[in-house]
CSV table of C-alpha atoms in Angstrom, one decimal:
chain,number,residue,atom,x,y,z
A,1,MET,CA,-62.5,40.6,-109.6
A,2,GLU,CA,-59.4,39.2,-107.9
A,3,LYS,CA,-57.1,41.2,-110.1
A,4,GLN,CA,-58.7,44.4,-108.7
A,5,SER,CA,-58.7,43.4,-105.1
A,6,LEU,CA,-56.4,44.9,-102.4
A,7,PHE,CA,-54.5,43.0,-99.7
A,8,ILE,CA,-54.5,44.9,-96.4
A,9,VAL,CA,-52.9,44.0,-93.1
A,10,GLY,CA,-54.1,45.4,-89.8
A,11,GLU,CA,-52.0,45.0,-86.7
A,12,ALA,CA,-52.6,45.3,-82.9
A,13,ARG,CA,-51.1,44.2,-79.7
A,14,THR,CA,-52.6,41.6,-77.4
A,15,ASN,CA,-51.9,41.2,-73.7
A,16,VAL,CA,-48.7,39.4,-72.7
A,17,GLU,CA,-50.6,36.3,-71.4
A,18,ASN,CA,-52.3,35.8,-74.7
A,19,ALA,CA,-51.1,32.7,-76.6
A,20,ILE,CA,-51.1,34.8,-79.8
A,21,THR,CA,-48.6,37.2,-78.3
A,22,LYS,CA,-46.4,34.3,-77.2
A,23,ILE,CA,-46.5,32.7,-80.6
A,24,TYR,CA,-46.6,35.7,-83.0
A,25,GLY,CA,-45.7,38.8,-80.9
A,26,SER,CA,-48.7,40.7,-82.3
A,27,PHE,CA,-52.1,40.2,-83.6
A,28,TYR,CA,-52.6,40.5,-87.4
A,29,MET,CA,-55.6,40.5,-89.6
A,30,VAL,CA,-55.3,40.3,-93.3
A,31,PHE,CA,-58.1,41.2,-95.7
A,32,GLU,CA,-58.7,40.9,-99.4
A,33,ILE,CA,-61.0,43.7,-100.3
A,34,ASP,CA,-62.9,44.6,-103.5
A,35,PRO,CA,-62.1,48.4,-104.0
A,36,LEU,CA,-65.2,48.8,-106.1
A,37,THR,CA,-67.6,47.8,-103.3
A,38,ASP,CA,-65.3,48.0,-100.2
A,39,LYS,CA,-66.5,44.5,-99.4
A,40,ILE,CA,-64.3,42.0,-97.6
A,41,ILE,CA,-63.8,39.0,-100.0
A,42,ASP,CA,-61.6,37.0,-97.7
A,43,MET,CA,-59.7,37.4,-94.5
A,44,ASN,CA,-57.4,35.6,-92.1
A,45,CYS,CA,-56.0,36.3,-88.7
A,46,THR,CA,-53.3,35.1,-86.4
A,47,HIS,CA,-54.8,32.6,-84.0
A,48,SER,CA,-54.0,29.7,-81.8
A,49,LEU,CA,-57.3,27.8,-82.5
A,50,ASP,CA,-58.8,27.2,-85.9
A,51,LEU,CA,-62.3,27.9,-84.6
A,52,THR,CA,-61.3,31.4,-83.7
A,53,GLU,CA,-60.4,32.2,-87.3
A,54,ARG,CA,-63.5,30.6,-88.7
A,55,PHE,CA,-65.7,32.4,-86.3
A,56,ILE,CA,-64.2,35.8,-87.1
A,57,GLN,CA,-64.4,35.1,-90.8
A,58,LYS,CA,-68.2,34.6,-90.5
A,59,ILE,CA,-68.4,38.1,-89.0
A,60,PHE,CA,-66.2,39.9,-91.6
A,61,ILE,CA,-66.6,38.2,-95.0
A,62,GLY,CA,-69.1,40.1,-97.2
A,63,LYS,CA,-69.1,43.2,-95.0
A,64,SER,CA,-67.8,46.6,-96.0
A,65,ILE,CA,-64.5,47.5,-94.4
A,66,THR,CA,-65.6,51.2,-94.4
A,67,ALA,CA,-69.4,51.5,-94.1
A,68,ASP,CA,-69.9,48.5,-91.8
A,69,LEU,CA,-67.0,49.4,-89.4
A,70,PRO,CA,-69.4,50.4,-86.5
A,71,VAL,CA,-71.6,47.3,-87.2
A,72,LEU,CA,-68.5,45.0,-87.2
A,73,GLU,CA,-67.3,46.5,-83.9
A,74,LYS,CA,-70.7,46.1,-82.3
A,75,GLU,CA,-71.0,42.5,-83.6
A,76,LEU,CA,-67.5,41.6,-82.2
A,77,THR,CA,-68.2,43.1,-78.8
A,78,ARG,CA,-71.6,41.3,-78.7
A,79,ARG,CA,-70.4,37.9,-79.8
A,80,TYR,CA,-66.6,37.5,-79.3
A,81,TYR,CA,-65.5,36.8,-75.7
A,82,GLY,CA,-61.9,35.8,-76.3
A,83,SER,CA,-58.9,37.5,-74.8
A,84,SER,CA,-58.1,39.0,-78.2
A,85,GLU,CA,-61.3,41.1,-78.5
A,86,LYS,CA,-59.7,44.5,-78.1
A,87,ALA,CA,-56.9,43.5,-80.5
A,88,ILE,CA,-59.4,42.3,-83.1
A,89,VAL,CA,-61.2,45.7,-83.0
A,90,ALA,CA,-57.9,47.6,-83.1
A,91,SER,CA,-56.5,45.5,-85.9
A,92,MET,CA,-59.8,46.0,-87.9
A,93,LYS,CA,-59.6,49.8,-87.4
A,94,ASP,CA,-55.9,49.8,-88.4
A,95,ALA,CA,-56.7,47.8,-91.6
A,96,SER,CA,-59.6,50.2,-92.4
A,97,LYS,CA,-57.3,53.2,-92.3
A,98,LYS,CA,-54.7,51.4,-94.4
A,99,TYR,CA,-57.4,50.4,-96.9
A,100,LEU,CA,-58.6,54.0,-97.3
A,101,ALA,CA,-55.0,55.2,-97.9
A,102,ALA,CA,-54.4,52.4,-100.4
A,103,LYS,CA,-57.7,53.1,-102.2
A,104,ALA,CA,-56.8,56.8,-102.5
A,105,LYS,CA,-53.7,55.8,-104.5
A,106,LEU,CA,-55.8,53.9,-107.1
């Protein structure tokens, strides 16, 4: 399956006071996605604390980057109370758009 997977990057801005902005300049989420099922195989994000990434991974891995987008957004706004919440949602939506464009080229 890995030879078929797509690597997609979503980007968003965080507020100036956010440690991620100070370290990286932007917030990035990277996804490895199976184009046959649209399921997220793996993902990482820019973060200042390891727990942040592990928590977000639990929400995303195994979900569909297309069909589950509204569910993912609701789950994030219900469970994630960090200063990057809006950036995570925006980055996820950016990655979903890029994924659909990449998949259309296959």
